[in-house]
Tab-separated table of C-alpha atoms and ligand atoms in Angstrom:
chain	number	residue	atom	x	y	z
D	10	MET	CA	0.024	0.033	0.009
D	11	PRO	CA	1.529	3.395	-0.926
D	12	GLU	CA	2.299	5.373	2.256
D	13	LEU	CA	2.788	9.107	2.769
D	14	PRO	CA	6.335	9.327	1.361
D	15	GLU	CA	5.316	7.408	-1.852
D	16	VAL	CA	2.231	9.623	-2.266
D	17	GLU	CA	4.324	12.799	-1.648
D	18	THR	CA	6.772	11.575	-4.340
D	19	ILE	CA	4.049	10.976	-6.993
D	20	VAL	CA	2.472	14.321	-6.199
D	21	LYS	CA	5.732	16.240	-6.813
D	22	LYS	CA	6.269	14.379	-10.043
D	23	LEU	CA	2.734	14.857	-11.277
D	24	HIS	CA	2.729	18.568	-10.338
D	25	SER	CA	5.928	19.063	-12.420
D	26	VAL	CA	4.342	17.648	-15.583
D	27	LEU	CA	0.610	18.459	-15.150
D	28	ASN	CA	0.820	22.005	-13.973
D	29	THR	CA	-1.010	24.199	-16.614
D	30	LYS	CA	-1.999	21.275	-18.888
D	31	LEU	CA	-5.548	21.297	-20.136
D	32	VAL	CA	-7.813	18.316	-19.517
D	33	SER	CA	-9.280	17.572	-23.000
D	34	ALA	CA	-11.146	14.345	-22.192
D	35	ILE	CA	-11.784	11.859	-19.418
D	36	ARG	CA	-12.707	8.181	-20.031
D	37	VAL	CA	-13.983	6.167	-17.115
D	38	ASN	CA	-13.482	2.428	-17.781
D	39	ARG	CA	-14.788	1.374	-14.361
D	40	GLU	CA	-17.582	3.379	-12.901
D	41	LYS	CA	-16.665	2.551	-9.298
D	42	SER	CA	-13.305	4.359	-9.658
D	43	PHE	CA	-14.648	7.791	-10.663
D	44	GLN	CA	-17.474	9.725	-8.972
D	45	GLY	CA	-18.697	13.077	-10.228
D	46	ASP	CA	-19.567	15.172	-13.267
D	47	ILE	CA	-16.772	14.889	-15.933
D	48	SER	CA	-18.130	18.034	-17.746
D	49	GLN	CA	-17.025	20.222	-14.705
D	50	ILE	CA	-13.384	19.196	-15.363
D	51	VAL	CA	-13.098	18.798	-19.164
D	52	GLY	CA	-11.762	21.960	-20.801
D	53	GLN	CA	-10.115	23.146	-17.519
D	54	PRO	CA	-6.387	23.511	-16.938
D	55	ILE	CA	-4.717	21.836	-13.976
D	56	LEU	CA	-3.395	24.588	-11.753
D	57	LYS	CA	-1.617	22.463	-9.121
D	58	VAL	CA	-1.298	18.968	-7.737
D	59	SER	CA	-1.083	18.791	-3.947
D	60	ARG	CA	-1.339	16.311	-1.101
D	61	ARG	CA	-2.998	16.132	2.299
D	62	ALA	CA	-2.689	12.864	4.260
D	63	LYS	CA	-2.670	10.316	1.458
D	64	LEU	CA	-5.175	12.253	-0.608
D	65	ILE	CA	-4.032	13.581	-3.979
D	66	ARG	CA	-5.677	16.783	-5.122
D	67	PHE	CA	-5.751	18.140	-8.650
D	68	HIS	CA	-6.752	21.798	-8.477
D	69	PHE	CA	-8.793	23.523	-11.230
D	70	PRO	CA	-9.554	27.297	-11.658
D	71	ASN	CA	-13.373	26.904	-11.399
D	72	ASN	CA	-13.227	25.952	-7.721
D	73	MET	CA	-13.388	22.338	-8.682
D	74	ASN	CA	-11.000	19.577	-7.939
D	75	ILE	CA	-10.327	15.926	-8.534
D	76	LEU	CA	-9.529	14.311	-5.181
D	77	ALA	CA	-8.007	10.832	-5.413
D	78	HIS	CA	-6.960	8.055	-3.031
D	79	LEU	CA	-4.765	5.210	-4.236
D	80	LYS	CA	-5.885	2.782	-1.398
D	81	MET	CA	-4.197	-0.634	-1.708
D	82	THR	CA	-3.228	-0.910	-5.391
D	83	GLY	CA	-3.775	2.436	-7.116
D	84	GLN	CA	-1.214	4.098	-9.288
D	85	PHE	CA	-0.962	7.171	-11.469
D	86	ILE	CA	1.176	7.067	-14.633
D	87	PHE	CA	1.771	9.950	-16.854
D	88	VAL	CA	2.729	9.143	-20.469
D	89	ASP	CA	4.045	11.694	-23.021
D	90	GLY	CA	5.506	9.996	-26.060
D	91	ASN	CA	8.451	7.969	-24.738
D	92	LYS	CA	8.326	9.718	-21.385
D	93	LYS	CA	6.607	7.863	-18.575
D	94	LEU	CA	6.527	8.774	-14.910
D	95	GLY	CA	4.355	8.302	-11.887
D	96	GLY	CA	4.130	5.901	-8.985
D	97	GLY	CA	1.916	4.270	-6.468
D	98	HIS	CA	1.442	0.596	-6.123
D	99	PRO	CA	4.262	-1.132	-8.098
D	100	SER	CA	3.028	-3.514	-10.852
D	101	GLN	CA	3.593	-4.662	-14.358
D	102	ASP	CA	1.808	-1.495	-15.505
D	103	TRP	CA	4.940	0.503	-14.600
D	104	ILE	CA	6.712	-1.096	-17.545
D	105	GLY	CA	3.923	-2.388	-19.861
D	106	SER	CA	1.985	-0.362	-22.454
D	107	LEU	CA	-1.026	1.712	-21.388
D	108	PRO	CA	-3.999	1.578	-21.121
D	109	SER	CA	-3.939	-1.832	-19.558
D	110	LYS	CA	-6.705	-4.107	-18.244
D	111	HIS	CA	-6.175	-2.332	-14.911
D	112	THR	CA	-6.635	1.144	-16.258
D	113	ARG	CA	-9.791	2.529	-14.609
D	114	VAL	CA	-9.624	6.141	-15.663
D	115	GLU	CA	-7.842	7.832	-18.631
D	116	ILE	CA	-7.269	11.574	-18.682
D	117	ASP	CA	-6.229	13.179	-21.965
D	118	LEU	CA	-4.152	16.328	-21.619
D	119	LEU	CA	-3.087	19.148	-23.927
D	120	GLY	CA	-0.061	21.444	-23.624
D	121	ALA	CA	3.711	21.425	-23.171
D	122	ASP	CA	5.572	20.774	-19.886
D	123	VAL	CA	6.044	24.268	-18.350
D	124	GLU	CA	9.124	23.342	-16.393
D	125	ASN	CA	10.864	21.154	-18.954
D	126	ASP	CA	9.928	22.650	-22.288
D	127	LEU	CA	9.729	26.314	-21.454
D	128	GLY	CA	12.116	27.471	-24.115
D	129	GLU	CA	10.498	25.368	-26.800
D	130	ASN	CA	7.121	26.472	-25.617
D	131	ILE	CA	7.924	30.161	-26.060
D	132	LEU	CA	9.427	29.527	-29.546
D	133	GLN	CA	6.764	27.234	-30.933
D	134	GLY	CA	3.783	28.775	-29.169
D	135	SER	CA	0.520	27.403	-30.333
D	136	LYS	CA	2.010	24.207	-31.799
D	137	ASN	CA	2.875	23.067	-28.285
D	138	GLN	CA	-0.529	23.950	-26.969
D	139	GLN	CA	-1.726	21.042	-29.010
D	140	LYS	CA	0.767	18.514	-27.688
D	141	GLN	CA	-1.056	15.524	-26.301
D	142	SER	CA	-0.227	13.524	-23.240
D	143	HIS	CA	-2.106	11.091	-21.003
D	144	LEU	CA	-2.625	10.279	-17.317
D	145	PHE	CA	-3.689	6.834	-16.433
D	146	PHE	CA	-5.195	5.735	-13.229
D	147	ASN	CA	-4.615	2.032	-12.798
D	148	ASP	CA	-5.917	-0.025	-9.849
D	149	ILE	CA	-5.920	-3.812	-9.717
D	150	ARG	CA	-8.167	-4.221	-6.766
D	151	VAL	CA	-10.486	-1.236	-7.420
D	152	PHE	CA	-10.513	0.231	-3.909
D	153	GLY	CA	-8.950	3.475	-5.049
D	154	TRP	CA	-11.061	6.425	-6.290
D	155	LEU	CA	-11.151	9.693	-8.074
D	156	ARG	CA	-13.930	12.213	-7.076
D	157	VAL	CA	-14.935	15.543	-8.563
D	158	MET	CA	-15.381	17.923	-5.557
D	159	THR	CA	-15.770	21.625	-4.910
D	160	ASP	CA	-13.203	23.420	-2.746
D	161	ASP	CA	-15.576	23.289	0.136
D	162	GLN	CA	-16.167	19.585	-0.223
D	163	VAL	CA	-12.367	19.024	-0.228
D	164	GLU	CA	-12.003	21.033	2.939
D	165	THR	CA	-14.784	19.000	4.585
D	166	GLU	CA	-12.953	15.790	3.550
D	167	TYR	CA	-9.701	17.121	5.017
D	168	GLN	CA	-11.421	17.781	8.428
D	169	LYS	CA	-11.640	13.998	8.823
D	170	TYR	CA	-7.889	13.792	9.157
D	171	GLY	CA	-5.486	14.766	11.984
D	172	PRO	CA	-2.493	16.911	11.135
D	173	ASP	CA	0.074	15.440	8.756
D	174	ILE	CA	3.058	13.911	10.687
D	175	ASN	CA	5.567	15.993	8.757
D	176	THR	CA	4.011	19.354	9.468
D	177	PRO	CA	4.412	21.716	12.468
D	178	GLU	CA	0.697	21.126	13.316
D	179	ALA	CA	1.790	17.645	14.487
D	180	SER	CA	3.322	19.356	17.546
D	181	GLU	CA	4.659	17.787	20.821
D	182	GLU	CA	1.806	19.437	22.687
D	183	TYR	CA	-0.865	18.084	20.338
D	184	PHE	CA	0.734	14.598	20.244
D	185	LYS	CA	1.072	14.312	24.053
D	186	SER	CA	-2.510	15.426	24.579
D	187	LYS	CA	-3.813	12.753	22.197
D	188	LEU	CA	-1.697	9.966	23.826
D	189	GLN	CA	-2.795	10.891	27.294
D	190	ASN	CA	-6.423	10.423	26.301
D	191	THR	CA	-6.307	6.776	25.319
D	192	SER	CA	-5.192	3.414	26.601
D	193	ARG	CA	-5.147	1.940	23.075
D	194	LYS	CA	-1.908	0.319	21.897
D	195	ILE	CA	0.601	2.996	20.916
D	196	LYS	CA	1.151	1.509	17.446
D	197	GLN	CA	-2.601	1.627	16.607
D	198	VAL	CA	-2.745	5.290	17.934
D	199	ILE	CA	0.021	6.523	15.751
D	200	MET	CA	-1.513	4.758	12.714
D	201	ASP	CA	-4.913	6.340	13.396
D	202	ASN	CA	-5.384	9.013	10.652
D	203	LYS	CA	-7.931	10.857	12.841
D	204	ILE	CA	-5.076	11.506	15.348
D	205	ILE	CA	-2.028	11.906	13.050
D	206	SER	CA	-2.041	11.472	9.256
D	207	GLY	CA	0.512	9.675	7.237
D	208	VAL	CA	2.105	7.065	9.549
D	209	GLY	CA	1.588	3.796	7.710
D	210	ASN	CA	2.778	0.489	8.840
D	211	ILE	CA	6.391	0.581	7.701
D	212	TYR	CA	7.019	4.017	9.271
D	213	ALA	CA	5.084	3.124	12.490
D	214	CYS	CA	7.283	0.034	13.045
D	215	ASP	CA	10.460	1.938	12.245
D	216	GLY	CA	9.563	5.024	14.322
D	217	LEU	CA	8.768	2.877	17.384
D	218	ASN	CA	12.110	1.034	16.912
D	219	LEU	CA	14.071	4.327	16.665
D	220	ALA	CA	12.264	5.631	19.812
D	221	LYS	CA	12.858	2.251	21.593
D	222	ILE	CA	9.184	1.882	22.463
D	223	HIS	CA	7.332	-1.371	22.402
D	224	PRO	CA	4.379	-1.349	19.933
D	225	VAL	CA	1.805	-2.784	22.250
D	226	ARG	CA	2.326	-0.332	25.197
D	227	SER	CA	-0.751	1.634	26.128
D	228	ALA	CA	-0.541	5.127	24.686
D	229	ASN	CA	-1.226	6.769	28.036
D	230	SER	CA	1.700	4.785	29.603
D	231	LEU	CA	4.265	6.781	27.681
D	232	SER	CA	6.106	9.509	29.704
D	233	ALA	CA	6.186	13.008	28.262
D	234	LYS	CA	9.791	12.356	27.330
D	235	GLU	CA	8.933	9.136	25.559
D	236	ALA	CA	6.155	10.794	23.661
D	237	GLU	CA	8.506	13.569	22.473
D	238	THR	CA	11.122	11.016	21.375
D	239	LEU	CA	8.474	9.017	19.551
D	240	LEU	CA	7.077	12.086	17.695
D	241	LYS	CA	10.718	13.102	16.679
D	242	SER	CA	11.408	9.571	15.539
D	243	LEU	CA	8.239	9.340	13.449
D	244	LYS	CA	9.011	12.668	11.760
D	245	LYS	CA	12.615	11.504	11.170
D	246	VAL	CA	11.614	8.218	9.470
D	247	ILE	CA	8.865	9.898	7.364
D	248	ASN	CA	11.268	12.680	6.282
D	249	LEU	CA	13.881	10.128	5.345
D	250	GLY	CA	11.126	8.160	3.411
D	251	ILE	CA	10.194	11.382	1.540
D	252	LYS	CA	13.847	12.170	0.781
D	253	LEU	CA	14.362	8.657	-0.613
D	254	GLY	CA	11.135	8.723	-2.664
D	255	GLY	CA	9.332	6.201	-0.446
D	256	ALA	CA	9.695	2.529	-0.188
D	257	THR	CA	9.211	0.175	-3.109
D	258	ILE	CA	9.143	-3.501	-2.157
D	259	SER	CA	8.584	-5.290	-5.448
D	260	ASP	CA	10.199	-6.709	-8.618
D	261	TYR	CA	9.600	-3.381	-10.444
D	262	ARG	CA	11.652	-1.274	-8.130
D	263	ASP	CA	14.206	-0.025	-10.693
D	264	VAL	CA	11.825	0.889	-13.505
D	265	ASP	CA	11.577	4.405	-14.797
D	266	GLY	CA	12.802	5.998	-11.701
D	267	SER	CA	9.390	5.332	-10.174
D	268	ALA	CA	10.724	3.373	-7.261
D	269	GLY	CA	11.731	4.719	-3.877
D	270	LYS	CA	14.792	3.694	-1.926
D	271	TYR	CA	13.558	3.641	1.724
D	272	GLN	CA	13.401	-0.136	1.754
D	273	ASP	CA	17.244	-0.104	1.734
D	274	GLU	CA	17.303	1.918	4.909
D	275	VAL	CA	14.427	0.246	6.792
D	276	LEU	CA	15.032	-0.346	10.504
D	277	VAL	CA	12.760	-3.247	11.437
D	278	TYR	CA	9.998	-3.485	8.823
D	279	GLY	CA	10.262	-6.882	6.953
D	280	ARG	CA	13.449	-7.756	8.882
D	281	GLU	CA	12.180	-10.596	11.105
D	282	GLY	CA	15.041	-12.702	12.507
D	283	GLN	CA	17.672	-10.084	11.527
D	284	LYS	CA	19.847	-7.980	13.830
D	285	CYS	CA	18.414	-4.750	15.317
D	286	LYS	CA	20.209	-1.625	14.125
D	287	ASN	CA	19.832	-0.134	17.662
D	288	CYS	CA	21.289	-2.956	19.775
D	289	ALA	CA	22.423	-6.591	19.746
D	290	GLY	CA	18.808	-7.951	19.655
D	291	PHE	CA	16.935	-9.694	16.845
D	292	ILE	CA	13.777	-8.479	15.212
D	293	GLU	CA	10.561	-10.289	15.922
D	294	LYS	CA	7.178	-10.180	14.154
D	295	ILE	CA	3.812	-10.031	15.940
D	296	LYS	CA	0.285	-8.882	14.983
D	297	VAL	CA	-1.017	-5.626	16.441
D	298	GLY	CA	-4.604	-4.688	15.359
D	299	GLY	CA	-4.349	-7.303	12.614
D	300	ARG	CA	-1.214	-5.729	11.055
D	301	GLY	CA	2.211	-7.388	10.812
D	302	THR	CA	4.418	-5.610	13.334
D	303	PHE	CA	8.143	-5.857	13.487
D	304	PHE	CA	10.047	-4.796	16.633
D	305	CYS	CA	13.120	-5.604	18.701
D	306	PRO	CA	12.174	-7.214	22.048
D	307	ASN	CA	15.636	-6.319	23.429
D	308	CYS	CA	15.579	-2.529	23.203
D	309	GLN	CA	11.934	-1.630	22.646
D	310	LEU	CA	10.434	-1.519	26.154
A	29	ZN	ZN1	17.118	-3.485	19.519
């Protein structure tokens, strides 16, 4: 499942190529994947692509947006001639031709790349305005979605999420107050998007290891000092994940620069039986809230 660093990475890439391009057509191949009125988007230029939690937002000038969630297996791939970029769930579609049988939505675009082709754009003017490219939304399991929403509807959706872990709004004061209020297991609390957004399973496991806190401790058993250390550790592993373009654990990791590198730096996630990087202990795997959880029983107390 794409986590916050992977989503952040796709959003930056998509913004760099989609910014100012005009949506000339949208084809929905699977109704479940797209909700809303296509006519409110067709003919509009994309002003910006941004992220909040794991939501991807395409901004349009008429106060309309497409909000998207990749869920388990979603991916966005932009194709312009031989150029192909994007990300999300790694699959054969990263390297195969598109559309594929997993392509749920196709968005046709017009216009040159502002950042890459600026010189050419100025010289050739109108010719480049007609340059075609395509954005494909592929999703094997069809849990992901695209929704046409007004600015107000997007804001309402955003209210469902706690502050993003990598922002100042996820402050020590806020974090400590949330932890004090619950006896739920700390790992489940930090993965609860209503409390803090963007801490997925990989980064929750690694953040707890870095902070030397056992994943099944009650949240309200953490001291103020432990809570501060945990928050810092979570921000640290998430920021490293963003810097490395996320984690790509698959056979397609080296394709088209779409893959992240965090899996090479991972502390405990997926390292059952291997040595802890904090101490001389060995990583164990347990289930917490139904999720595979990796930790070191020697240093995480
Ligand atoms: Zn250890």
